[in-house]
Short mmCIF file of C-alpha atoms in Angstrom, two decimals:
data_model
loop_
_atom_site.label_atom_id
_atom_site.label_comp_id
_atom_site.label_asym_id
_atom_site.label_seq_id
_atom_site.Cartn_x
_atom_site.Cartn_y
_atom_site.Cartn_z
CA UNK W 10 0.00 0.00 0.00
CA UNK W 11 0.77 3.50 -0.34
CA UNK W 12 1.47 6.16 1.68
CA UNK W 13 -0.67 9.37 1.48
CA UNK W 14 -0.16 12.72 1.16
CA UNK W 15 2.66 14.49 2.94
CA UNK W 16 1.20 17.13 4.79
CA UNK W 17 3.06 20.14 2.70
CA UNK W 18 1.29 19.04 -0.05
CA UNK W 19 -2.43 18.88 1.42
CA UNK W 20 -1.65 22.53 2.59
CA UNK W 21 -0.47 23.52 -0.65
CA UNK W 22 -3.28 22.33 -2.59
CA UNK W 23 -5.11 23.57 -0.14
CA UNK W 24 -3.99 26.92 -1.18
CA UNK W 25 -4.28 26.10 -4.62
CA UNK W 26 -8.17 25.97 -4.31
CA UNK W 27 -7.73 29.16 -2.39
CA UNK W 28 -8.17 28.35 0.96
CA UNK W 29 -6.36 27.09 4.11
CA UNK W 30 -6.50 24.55 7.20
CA UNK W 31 -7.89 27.54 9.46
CA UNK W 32 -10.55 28.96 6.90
CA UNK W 33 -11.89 25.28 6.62
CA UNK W 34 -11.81 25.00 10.35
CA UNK W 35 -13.63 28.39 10.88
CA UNK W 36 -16.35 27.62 8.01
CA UNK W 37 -17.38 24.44 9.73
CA UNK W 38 -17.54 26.48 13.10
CA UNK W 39 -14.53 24.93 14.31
CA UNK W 40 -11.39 26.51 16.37
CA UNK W 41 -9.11 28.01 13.81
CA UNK W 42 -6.59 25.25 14.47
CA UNK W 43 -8.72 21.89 14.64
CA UNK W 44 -8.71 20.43 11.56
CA UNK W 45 -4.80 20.53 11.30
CA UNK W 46 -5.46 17.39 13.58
CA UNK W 47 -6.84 15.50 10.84
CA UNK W 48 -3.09 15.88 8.90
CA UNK W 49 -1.50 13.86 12.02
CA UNK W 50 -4.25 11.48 13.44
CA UNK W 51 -7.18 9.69 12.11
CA UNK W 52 -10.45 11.98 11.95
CA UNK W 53 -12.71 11.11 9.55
CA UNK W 54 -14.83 14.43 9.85
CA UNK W 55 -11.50 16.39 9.21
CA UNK W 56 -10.51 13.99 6.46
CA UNK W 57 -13.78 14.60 4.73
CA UNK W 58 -13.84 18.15 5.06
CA UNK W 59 -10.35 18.94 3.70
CA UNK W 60 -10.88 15.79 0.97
CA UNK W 61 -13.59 18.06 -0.06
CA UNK W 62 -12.25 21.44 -0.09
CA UNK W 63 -9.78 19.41 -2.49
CA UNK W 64 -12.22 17.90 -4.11
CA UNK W 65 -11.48 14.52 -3.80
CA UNK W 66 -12.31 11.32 -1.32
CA UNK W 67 -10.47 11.37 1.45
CA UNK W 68 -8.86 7.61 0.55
CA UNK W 69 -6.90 9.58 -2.09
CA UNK W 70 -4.98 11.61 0.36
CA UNK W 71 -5.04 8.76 2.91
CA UNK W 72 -5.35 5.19 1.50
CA UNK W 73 -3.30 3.75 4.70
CA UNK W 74 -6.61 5.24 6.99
CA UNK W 75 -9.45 4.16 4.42
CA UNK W 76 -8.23 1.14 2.29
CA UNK W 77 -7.64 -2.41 3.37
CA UNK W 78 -4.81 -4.96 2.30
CA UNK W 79 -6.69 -5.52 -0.87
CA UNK W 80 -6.89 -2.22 -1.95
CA UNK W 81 -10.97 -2.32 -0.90
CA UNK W 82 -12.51 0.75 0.88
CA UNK W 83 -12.92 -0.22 4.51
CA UNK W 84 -15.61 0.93 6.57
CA UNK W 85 -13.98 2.59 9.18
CA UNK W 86 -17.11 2.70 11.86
CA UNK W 87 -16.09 -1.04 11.88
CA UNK W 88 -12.75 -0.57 12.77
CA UNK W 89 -13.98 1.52 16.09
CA UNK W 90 -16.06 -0.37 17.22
CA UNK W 91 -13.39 -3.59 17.37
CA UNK W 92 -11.01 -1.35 19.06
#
């Protein structure tokens, strides 16, 4: 498996769409600084938000957080609930 997106380049294409981490955060009524949490830990509101902003799915940026062994989309609620 791959690995995703380094975090430089989420930022940057973030900025390529013409936005940034804390404008996202703000326009979902978040602190300024939340969703840079999503770029370090698994947060699958986060992930969704900036996968959108970039207008993508999130599995794109990180396959090692949404895709199993056999390259299948897991379903992540799943994986909580074992834990």
């Amino acid at each position: 498996m791959t690995n995703g997106w380094h975090k430089a380049d989420i930022i940057a294409g973030l900025r390529k769409k013409g936005t940034s981490l804390a404008a996202l955060s703000r326009a979902a009524e978040l602190s300024s600084s939340t969703l840079a949490n999503a770029l370090t830990r698994p947060w699958p509101k986060g992930e969704f938000l900036i996968a959108e902003a970039l207008g993508i799915h999130p599995s794109e940026i990180w396959p090692e957080r949404y895709l199993g062994e056999d390259g299948k989309l897991i379903k992540r609620e799943l994986l909580r609930r074992a834990r």
